[in-house]
PDB file of C-alpha atoms in Angstrom:
ATOM      1  CA  ILE A   1      21.988  31.714  51.583  1.00 33.00           C
ATOM      2  CA  ARG A   2      19.057  29.371  51.054  1.00 32.00           C
ATOM      3  CA  ASP A   3      20.086  26.415  53.161  1.00 35.00           C
ATOM      4  CA  MET A   4      23.246  25.848  55.181  1.00 34.00           C
ATOM      5  CA  PHE A   5      22.773  22.097  54.857  1.00 29.00           C
ATOM      6  CA  VAL A   6      22.506  21.666  51.108  1.00 33.00           C
ATOM      7  CA  THR A   7      25.116  19.482  49.445  1.00 33.00           C
ATOM      8  CA  GLY A   8      28.055  21.180  47.763  1.00 40.00           C
ATOM      9  CA  VAL A   9      29.450  24.672  48.020  1.00 47.00           C
ATOM     10  CA  GLN A  10      27.300  27.199  49.837  1.00 50.00           C
ATOM     11  CA  THR A  11      27.697  30.957  49.957  1.00 51.00           C
ATOM     12  CA  CYS A  12      26.918  33.080  52.994  1.00 52.00           C
ATOM     13  CA  ALA A  13      27.193  36.887  53.021  1.00 50.00           C
ATOM     14  CA  LEU A  14      27.630  38.149  56.575  1.00 48.00           C
ATOM     15  CA  PRO A  15      26.904  41.714  57.726  1.00 51.00           C
ATOM     16  CA  ILE A  16      28.458  43.123  60.912  1.00 54.00           C
ATOM     17  CA  PHE A  17      28.416  40.611  63.767  1.00 76.00           C
ATOM     18  CA  ASP A  18      30.169  39.242  66.833  1.00 86.00           C
ATOM     19  CA  CYS A  19      29.894  35.989  68.779  1.00 90.00           C
ATOM     20  CA  TYR A  20      26.980  37.073  70.961  1.00 89.00           C
ATOM     21  CA  LYS A  21      25.001  38.209  67.946  1.00 89.00           C
ATOM     22  CA  LEU A  22      25.650  35.016  66.011  1.00 88.00           C
ATOM     23  CA  ILE A  23      24.596  32.835  68.922  1.00 91.00           C
ATOM     24  CA  THR A  24      21.538  34.745  70.141  1.00 92.00           C
ATOM     25  CA  ASP A  25      20.158  37.009  67.419  1.00 90.00           C
ATOM     26  CA  PRO A  26      17.000  35.589  65.756  1.00 91.00           C
ATOM     27  CA  PHE A  27      18.407  36.725  62.415  1.00 87.00           C
ATOM     28  CA  TYR A  28      21.086  34.030  62.739  1.00 87.00           C
ATOM     29  CA  THR A  29      19.124  31.358  64.602  1.00 91.00           C
ATOM     30  CA  GLY A  30      16.446  30.547  62.047  1.00 90.00           C
ATOM     31  CA  GLN A  31      13.639  32.870  63.143  1.00 92.00           C
ATOM     32  CA  SER A  32      14.057  35.312  60.231  1.00 89.00           C
ATOM     33  CA  MET A  33      14.526  33.032  57.260  1.00 87.00           C
ATOM     34  CA  SER A  34      11.631  34.632  55.358  1.00 88.00           C
ATOM     35  CA  SER A  35      13.358  38.023  55.550  1.00 85.00           C
ATOM     36  CA  GLY A  36      16.825  36.871  54.478  1.00 83.00           C
ATOM     37  CA  GLY A  37      18.120  35.536  57.786  1.00 85.00           C
ATOM     38  CA  TYR A  38      20.265  32.486  58.451  1.00 87.00           C
ATOM     39  CA  ASP A  39      20.049  29.386  60.591  1.00 91.00           C
ATOM     40  CA  LEU A  40      23.512  28.741  62.004  1.00 92.00           C
ATOM     41  CA  ARG A  41      22.391  26.582  64.911  1.00 93.00           C
ATOM     42  CA  GLY A  42      23.566  23.434  63.160  1.00 94.00           C
ATOM     43  CA  ASN A  43      26.997  24.943  62.642  1.00 95.00           C
ATOM     44  CA  PHE A  44      27.528  25.865  66.286  1.00 95.00           C
ATOM     45  CA  ASP A  45      28.970  23.594  68.984  1.00 96.00           C
ATOM     46  CA  SER A  46      28.271  25.143  72.378  1.00 95.00           C
ATOM     47  CA  ASN A  47      30.808  22.839  74.060  1.00 97.00           C
ATOM     48  CA  THR A  48      33.668  24.359  72.087  1.00 97.00           C
ATOM     49  CA  ASN A  49      32.043  27.683  71.118  1.00 96.00           C
ATOM     50  CA  THR A  50      32.879  26.879  67.505  1.00 97.00           C
ATOM     51  CA  PHE A  51      31.012  27.611  64.289  1.00 96.00           C
ATOM     52  CA  THR A  52      32.124  24.969  61.774  1.00 97.00           C
ATOM     53  CA  PHE A  53      31.639  25.339  58.023  1.00 96.00           C
ATOM     54  CA  ASP A  54      32.262  22.411  55.663  1.00 97.00           C
ATOM     55  CA  ASP A  55      33.379  23.526  52.180  1.00 97.00           C
ATOM     56  CA  THR A  56      31.436  26.766  52.555  1.00 95.00           C
ATOM     57  CA  SER A  57      32.180  30.087  50.889  1.00 94.00           C
ATOM     58  CA  LEU A  58      31.767  32.917  53.416  1.00 93.00           C
ATOM     59  CA  THR A  59      31.871  36.558  52.345  1.00 92.00           C
ATOM     60  CA  VAL A  60      32.354  39.238  55.007  1.00 90.00           C
ATOM     61  CA  SER A  61      31.230  42.686  53.973  1.00 89.00           C
ATOM     62  CA  ALA A  62      31.385  44.492  57.350  1.00 87.00           C
ATOM     63  CA  ASP A  63      33.332  44.256  60.601  1.00 92.00           C
ATOM     64  CA  LEU A  64      33.523  40.798  62.160  1.00 93.00           C
ATOM     65  CA  THR A  65      34.591  40.270  65.788  1.00 95.00           C
ATOM     66  CA  LEU A  66      35.419  36.829  67.134  1.00 96.00           C
ATOM     67  CA  ASP A  67      35.484  37.196  70.913  1.00 94.00           C
ATOM     68  CA  THR A  68      34.985  34.099  73.114  1.00 93.00           C
ATOM     69  CA  CYS A  69      33.987  32.019  70.101  1.00 96.00           C
ATOM     70  CA  GLY A  70      35.560  31.004  66.835  1.00 97.00           C
ATOM     71  CA  ILE A  71      35.082  29.920  63.255  1.00 97.00           C
ATOM     72  CA  GLU A  72      36.552  26.751  61.788  1.00 98.00           C
ATOM     73  CA  LEU A  73      36.735  26.633  58.011  1.00 98.00           C
ATOM     74  CA  GLN A  74      36.947  23.029  56.885  1.00 98.00           C
ATOM     75  CA  GLY A  75      37.850  23.712  53.296  1.00 97.00           C
ATOM     76  CA  GLY A  76      35.978  26.413  51.436  1.00 96.00           C
ATOM     77  CA  SER A  77      36.899  30.052  51.865  1.00 96.00           C
ATOM     78  CA  LEU A  78      36.451  33.199  53.867  1.00 96.00           C
ATOM     79  CA  ARG A  79      36.631  36.270  51.639  1.00 95.00           C
ATOM     80  CA  VAL A  80      36.529  39.885  52.753  1.00 94.00           C
ATOM     81  CA  GLN A  81      34.715  42.404  50.553  1.00 93.00           C
ATOM     82  CA  SER A  82      36.913  45.502  50.785  1.00 92.00           C
ATOM     83  CA  THR A  83      36.419  48.446  48.445  1.00 92.00           C
ATOM     84  CA  ALA A  84      37.870  51.903  47.904  1.00 91.00           C
ATOM     85  CA  THR A  85      35.488  53.254  50.547  1.00 91.00           C
ATOM     86  CA  SER A  86      34.972  50.285  52.869  1.00 90.00           C
ATOM     87  CA  SER A  87      37.582  48.218  54.731  1.00 92.00           C
ATOM     88  CA  PRO A  88      35.947  45.577  56.943  1.00 93.00           C
ATOM     89  CA  VAL A  89      38.134  44.373  59.810  1.00 95.00           C
ATOM     90  CA  ILE A  90      38.214  40.836  61.194  1.00 96.00           C
ATOM     91  CA  THR A  91      39.091  41.186  64.886  1.00 96.00           C
ATOM     92  CA  ILE A  92      40.108  38.123  66.921  1.00 98.00           C
ATOM     93  CA  LYS A  93      40.453  38.556  70.689  1.00 97.00           C
ATOM     94  CA  ASP A  94      39.526  37.305  74.170  1.00 96.00           C
ATOM     95  CA  THR A  95      39.916  33.551  73.437  1.00 97.00           C
ATOM     96  CA  GLY A  96      38.381  34.047  70.007  1.00 97.00           C
ATOM     97  CA  PHE A  97      39.888  32.125  67.111  1.00 98.00           C
ATOM     98  CA  LEU A  98      39.861  31.612  63.382  1.00 98.00           C
ATOM     99  CA  THR A  99      40.968  28.195  62.146  1.00 98.00           C
ATOM    100  CA  ALA A 100      41.344  27.155  58.514  1.00 98.00           C
ATOM    101  CA  ASN A 101      42.126  23.590  57.489  1.00 98.00           C
ATOM    102  CA  ASN A 102      41.393  20.899  54.905  1.00 97.00           C
ATOM    103  CA  ASP A 103      39.070  18.754  57.020  1.00 97.00           C
ATOM    104  CA  GLY A 104      36.030  19.364  54.817  1.00 95.00           C
ATOM    105  CA  THR A 105      34.276  16.827  52.634  1.00 96.00           C
ATOM    106  CA  SER A 106      36.312  17.771  49.563  1.00 96.00           C
ATOM    107  CA  GLY A 107      39.678  17.576  51.342  1.00 97.00           C
ATOM    108  CA  ASN A 108      40.691  20.859  49.714  1.00 97.00           C
ATOM    109  CA  PRO A 109      42.589  23.446  51.785  1.00 98.00           C
ATOM    110  CA  ALA A 110      40.622  26.402  53.100  1.00 98.00           C
ATOM    111  CA  ALA A 111      41.544  29.892  51.907  1.00 98.00           C
ATOM    112  CA  ILE A 112      41.298  33.260  53.643  1.00 98.00           C
ATOM    113  CA  ARG A 113      41.593  36.122  51.203  1.00 97.00           C
ATOM    114  CA  ALA A 114      40.108  39.347  49.856  1.00 96.00           C
ATOM    115  CA  VAL A 115      37.398  39.280  47.205  1.00 95.00           C
ATOM    116  CA  SER A 116      39.725  41.460  45.104  1.00 94.00           C
ATOM    117  CA  SER A 117      43.482  41.637  45.645  1.00 92.00           C
ATOM    118  CA  THR A 118      43.264  45.353  44.790  1.00 94.00           C
ATOM    119  CA  TYR A 119      41.716  45.998  48.211  1.00 95.00           C
ATOM    120  CA  GLY A 120      43.352  43.875  50.891  1.00 95.00           C
ATOM    121  CA  LEU A 121      41.722  42.304  53.907  1.00 94.00           C
ATOM    122  CA  HIS A 122      42.370  43.609  57.422  1.00 96.00           C
ATOM    123  CA  LEU A 123      43.103  41.160  60.252  1.00 96.00           C
ATOM    124  CA  ASP A 124      43.417  42.481  63.811  1.00 97.00           C
ATOM    125  CA  ILE A 125      44.605  39.736  66.151  1.00 98.00           C
ATOM    126  CA  GLN A 126      44.531  41.100  69.682  1.00 97.00           C
ATOM    127  CA  ASN A 127      45.282  39.801  73.177  1.00 98.00           C
ATOM    128  CA  GLY A 128      43.847  36.284  73.546  1.00 98.00           C
ATOM    129  CA  GLY A 129      43.175  35.854  69.831  1.00 98.00           C
ATOM    130  CA  THR A 130      44.484  32.916  67.787  1.00 98.00           C
ATOM    131  CA  LEU A 131      44.834  32.382  64.053  1.00 98.00           C
ATOM    132  CA  THR A 132      45.530  28.794  62.982  1.00 98.00           C
ATOM    133  CA  LEU A 133      46.344  27.756  59.423  1.00 98.00           C
ATOM    134  CA  ASP A 134      46.474  23.966  59.090  1.00 98.00           C
ATOM    135  CA  HIS A 135      47.132  23.041  55.448  1.00 98.00           C
ATOM    136  CA  ALA A 136      45.392  26.281  54.503  1.00 98.00           C
ATOM    137  CA  ASN A 137      46.258  29.529  52.711  1.00 98.00           C
ATOM    138  CA  LEU A 138      46.144  33.210  53.635  1.00 98.00           C
ATOM    139  CA  ARG A 139      46.686  35.994  51.100  1.00 98.00           C
ATOM    140  CA  ASP A 140      45.789  39.605  50.263  1.00 97.00           C
ATOM    141  CA  VAL A 141      46.381  40.929  53.806  1.00 97.00           C
ATOM    142  CA  ALA A 142      46.557  44.717  53.653  1.00 96.00           C
ATOM    143  CA  TRP A 143      49.697  46.569  54.713  1.00 97.00           C
ATOM    144  CA  ASP A 144      49.525  48.557  57.966  1.00 96.00           C
ATOM    145  CA  THR A 145      51.971  51.463  57.966  1.00 94.00           C
ATOM    146  CA  THR A 146      51.734  51.829  61.769  1.00 96.00           C
ATOM    147  CA  THR A 147      52.981  48.308  62.530  1.00 97.00           C
ATOM    148  CA  GLU A 148      54.959  48.092  59.270  1.00 97.00           C
ATOM    149  CA  SER A 149      53.416  44.717  58.587  1.00 98.00           C
ATOM    150  CA  ALA A 150      50.533  42.859  57.021  1.00 98.00           C
ATOM    151  CA  LEU A 151      49.778  40.183  59.653  1.00 98.00           C
ATOM    152  CA  TYR A 152      50.702  41.590  63.078  1.00 98.00           C
ATOM    153  CA  ILE A 153      50.929  39.298  66.116  1.00 98.00           C
ATOM    154  CA  GLY A 154      51.130  41.615  69.117  1.00 96.00           C
ATOM    155  CA  ASN A 155      51.002  41.063  72.887  1.00 96.00           C
ATOM    156  CA  GLY A 156      48.946  38.006  73.815  1.00 97.00           C
ATOM    157  CA  ALA A 157      48.153  37.057  70.210  1.00 98.00           C
ATOM    158  CA  THR A 158      49.050  33.692  68.654  1.00 98.00           C
ATOM    159  CA  LEU A 159      49.781  32.454  65.139  1.00 98.00           C
ATOM    160  CA  ASN A 160      49.874  28.721  64.391  1.00 98.00           C
ATOM    161  CA  MET A 161      50.875  27.325  61.000  1.00 98.00           C
ATOM    162  CA  MET A 162      51.295  23.655  60.157  1.00 98.00           C
ATOM    163  CA  ASP A 163      51.117  20.965  57.484  1.00 98.00           C
ATOM    164  CA  SER A 164      52.034  22.989  54.376  1.00 98.00           C
ATOM    165  CA  ALA A 165      50.133  26.122  55.379  1.00 98.00           C
ATOM    166  CA  THR A 166      51.099  29.168  53.313  1.00 98.00           C
ATOM    167  CA  ILE A 167      50.908  32.922  53.800  1.00 98.00           C
ATOM    168  CA  PHE A 168      51.387  34.942  50.618  1.00 98.00           C
ATOM    169  CA  GLY A 169      52.706  38.488  50.991  1.00 97.00           C
ATOM    170  CA  SER A 170      52.002  41.344  48.618  1.00 95.00           C
ATOM    171  CA  SER A 171      54.701  43.520  47.082  1.00 95.00           C
ATOM    172  CA  ALA A 172      56.304  45.750  49.751  1.00 96.00           C
ATOM    173  CA  ASN A 173      57.708  49.241  49.310  1.00 95.00           C
ATOM    174  CA  ALA A 174      60.443  48.820  51.955  1.00 97.00           C
ATOM    175  CA  ASP A 175      62.598  45.992  53.288  1.00 96.00           C
ATOM    176  CA  GLU A 176      61.298  46.476  56.841  1.00 96.00           C
ATOM    177  CA  MET A 177      57.681  45.871  55.822  1.00 98.00           C
ATOM    178  CA  ALA A 178      56.949  42.366  57.109  1.00 98.00           C
ATOM    179  CA  THR A 179      54.388  39.922  55.776  1.00 98.00           C
ATOM    180  CA  VAL A 180      54.252  38.440  59.296  1.00 98.00           C
ATOM    181  CA  LYS A 181      55.456  40.433  62.321  1.00 98.00           C
ATOM    182  CA  ILE A 182      55.679  38.821  65.741  1.00 97.00           C
ATOM    183  CA  GLN A 183      56.047  41.595  68.328  1.00 96.00           C
ATOM    184  CA  GLY A 184      55.090  40.506  71.817  1.00 94.00           C
ATOM    185  CA  GLY A 185      52.935  37.608  70.664  1.00 96.00           C
ATOM    186  CA  SER A 186      53.844  34.003  69.906  1.00 95.00           C
ATOM    187  CA  ALA A 187      54.200  31.939  66.747  1.00 96.00           C
ATOM    188  CA  ASN A 188      54.396  28.206  66.194  1.00 97.00           C
ATOM    189  CA  ILE A 189      55.197  27.432  62.569  1.00 98.00           C
ATOM    190  CA  ASP A 190      55.807  23.872  61.398  1.00 98.00           C
ATOM    191  CA  SER A 191      56.361  22.667  57.830  1.00 98.00           C
ATOM    192  CA  SER A 192      54.858  25.820  56.351  1.00 98.00           C
ATOM    193  CA  SER A 193      55.766  28.692  54.037  1.00 98.00           C
ATOM    194  CA  ILE A 194      55.750  32.466  53.904  1.00 98.00           C
ATOM    195  CA  ILE A 195      56.109  33.665  50.341  1.00 98.00           C
ATOM    196  CA  ASN A 196      56.724  37.307  49.473  1.00 98.00           C
ATOM    197  CA  THR A 197      56.590  38.994  46.076  1.00 97.00           C
ATOM    198  CA  GLY A 198      59.494  40.193  43.954  1.00 97.00           C
ATOM    199  CA  GLN A 199      62.228  39.942  46.611  1.00 97.00           C
ATOM    200  CA  THR A 200      60.579  42.766  48.567  1.00 98.00           C
ATOM    201  CA  GLY A 201      59.858  43.176  52.267  1.00 98.00           C
ATOM    202  CA  THR A 202      60.569  40.760  55.099  1.00 98.00           C
ATOM    203  CA  ALA A 203      58.853  37.378  55.210  1.00 98.00           C
ATOM    204  CA  ILE A 204      58.754  37.067  59.016  1.00 97.00           C
ATOM    205  CA  TRP A 205      59.948  39.647  61.562  1.00 97.00           C
ATOM    206  CA  ILE A 206      60.399  38.572  65.198  1.00 95.00           C
ATOM    207  CA  GLU A 207      60.912  41.385  67.711  1.00 93.00           C
ATOM    208  CA  ASN A 208      61.107  41.081  71.507  1.00 89.00           C
ATOM    209  CA  SER A 209      59.375  37.733  71.177  1.00 88.00           C
ATOM    210  CA  GLY A 210      59.985  34.044  70.977  1.00 83.00           C
ATOM    211  CA  ALA A 211      58.843  31.840  68.134  1.00 91.00           C
ATOM    212  CA  THR A 212      59.167  28.160  67.287  1.00 93.00           C
ATOM    213  CA  LEU A 213      59.960  27.694  63.607  1.00 94.00           C
ATOM    214  CA  THR A 214      60.326  24.124  62.373  1.00 95.00           C
ATOM    215  CA  ASP A 215      61.029  23.327  58.723  1.00 95.00           C
ATOM    216  CA  ILE A 216      59.943  26.801  57.671  1.00 96.00           C
ATOM    217  CA  ILE A 217      60.254  27.918  54.047  1.00 97.00           C
ATOM    218  CA  VAL A 218      60.644  31.604  53.206  1.00 98.00           C
ATOM    219  CA  LYS A 219      60.685  32.809  49.604  1.00 98.00           C
ATOM    220  CA  ASN A 220      61.033  35.880  47.404  1.00 98.00           C
ATOM    221  CA  ALA A 221      61.754  38.413  50.168  1.00 98.00           C
ATOM    222  CA  ALA A 222      64.448  41.015  50.692  1.00 98.00           C
ATOM    223  CA  VAL A 223      64.906  39.410  54.146  1.00 98.00           C
ATOM    224  CA  GLY A 224      63.643  35.915  54.923  1.00 97.00           C
ATOM    225  CA  ILE A 225      63.754  35.990  58.736  1.00 95.00           C
ATOM    226  CA  GLN A 226      64.457  39.187  60.675  1.00 94.00           C
ATOM    227  CA  SER A 227      65.189  38.746  64.375  1.00 91.00           C
ATOM    228  CA  TYR A 228      65.322  42.060  66.225  1.00 91.00           C
ATOM    229  CA  ASN A 229      66.098  41.436  69.888  1.00 87.00           C
ATOM    230  CA  GLY A 230      64.106  38.263  69.428  1.00 85.00           C
ATOM    231  CA  ALA A 231      64.654  34.656  70.444  1.00 83.00           C
ATOM    232  CA  PRO A 232      63.279  32.377  67.747  1.00 87.00           C
ATOM    233  CA  GLN A 233      64.016  28.671  67.872  1.00 88.00           C
ATOM    234  CA  VAL A 234      64.676  27.603  64.291  1.00 89.00           C
ATOM    235  CA  ASP A 235      64.953  23.901  63.488  1.00 89.00           C
ATOM    236  CA  GLY A 236      64.979  23.488  59.725  1.00 90.00           C
ATOM    237  CA  PHE A 237      64.997  26.510  57.436  1.00 91.00           C
ATOM    238  CA  THR A 238      64.850  26.807  53.650  1.00 95.00           C
ATOM    239  CA  SER A 239      65.605  30.133  52.000  1.00 95.00           C
ATOM    240  CA  THR A 240      64.692  30.450  48.325  1.00 96.00           C
ATOM    241  CA  GLY A 241      65.000  33.611  46.235  1.00 97.00           C
ATOM    242  CA  ASN A 242      65.639  35.933  49.200  1.00 98.00           C
ATOM    243  CA  THR A 243      68.308  38.624  49.108  1.00 97.00           C
ATOM    244  CA  VAL A 244      69.190  37.827  52.752  1.00 97.00           C
ATOM    245  CA  GLY A 245      68.173  34.592  54.414  1.00 94.00           C
ATOM    246  CA  ILE A 246      68.444  35.629  58.077  1.00 92.00           C
ATOM    247  CA  ASN A 247      69.202  39.058  59.517  1.00 92.00           C
ATOM    248  CA  ALA A 248      69.829  39.131  63.277  1.00 88.00           C
ATOM    249  CA  TYR A 249      70.143  42.152  65.545  1.00 86.00           C
ATOM    250  CA  GLY A 250      70.569  41.762  69.301  1.00 81.00           C
ATOM    251  CA  GLY A 251      70.082  38.588  71.299  1.00 66.00           C
ATOM    252  CA  MET A 252      68.634  35.522  69.638  1.00 51.00           C
ATOM    253  CA  SER A 253      68.937  31.757  69.775  1.00 55.00           C
ATOM    254  CA  LEU A 254      69.231  29.576  66.701  1.00 51.00           C
ATOM    255  CA  PRO A 255      70.008  26.061  67.926  1.00 42.00           C
ATOM    256  CA  THR A 256      69.559  24.462  64.497  1.00 46.00           C
ATOM    257  CA  ILE A 257      69.355  25.885  61.011  1.00 55.00           C
TER     258      ILE A 257
END
């Protein structure tokens, strides 16, 4: 990057880093500009521990850990450069967060995706981590055979979706493979969509967890919503092109569909 403050779309290629490194390392605080460094001081708000990027294109080519700080994408994109031999992981934990919205100058929704859909991106949302999609899109998340999911929200993790946010799922090789799996974590989804491919997999799987789903749209899955000993609160649900709209096993609560 030449200047984080130039007008228009900027591109920033980020090697391995975490919050401490971004905040304190001279390579990211303007002292190494002549040797290819960055100056992110103007993007960082120490009151909220937030790095904010307005209509910026970020490319992550190595592991990224957001712990005690977060990134807010106001428009623009965050793309992960995975290859046949390299699979960078974005880890969010310990009050860390990743927020994508359309608050940038252009008003366009932010996108989180892989550079190439052939090699998916890896998101690891751990205890205390939060992913928020506010009128933003997420796609190309790689399948994890251990969790049988793409986006896994485990103990202490949180997923928020609102205002026409969309998660796109890749083609699944089994019905139980879930684009979004809530297992021990929490989800708050309002007026947003989870769209699978080719009537395969499960759009959202809720197991031993609660979730608040309001005006949710699920499309093109073998199973739209799977509740397995879960307790989702569903108020407004549209099923389009799914083989099964809702599959429930064990205790659950559906006050309004």
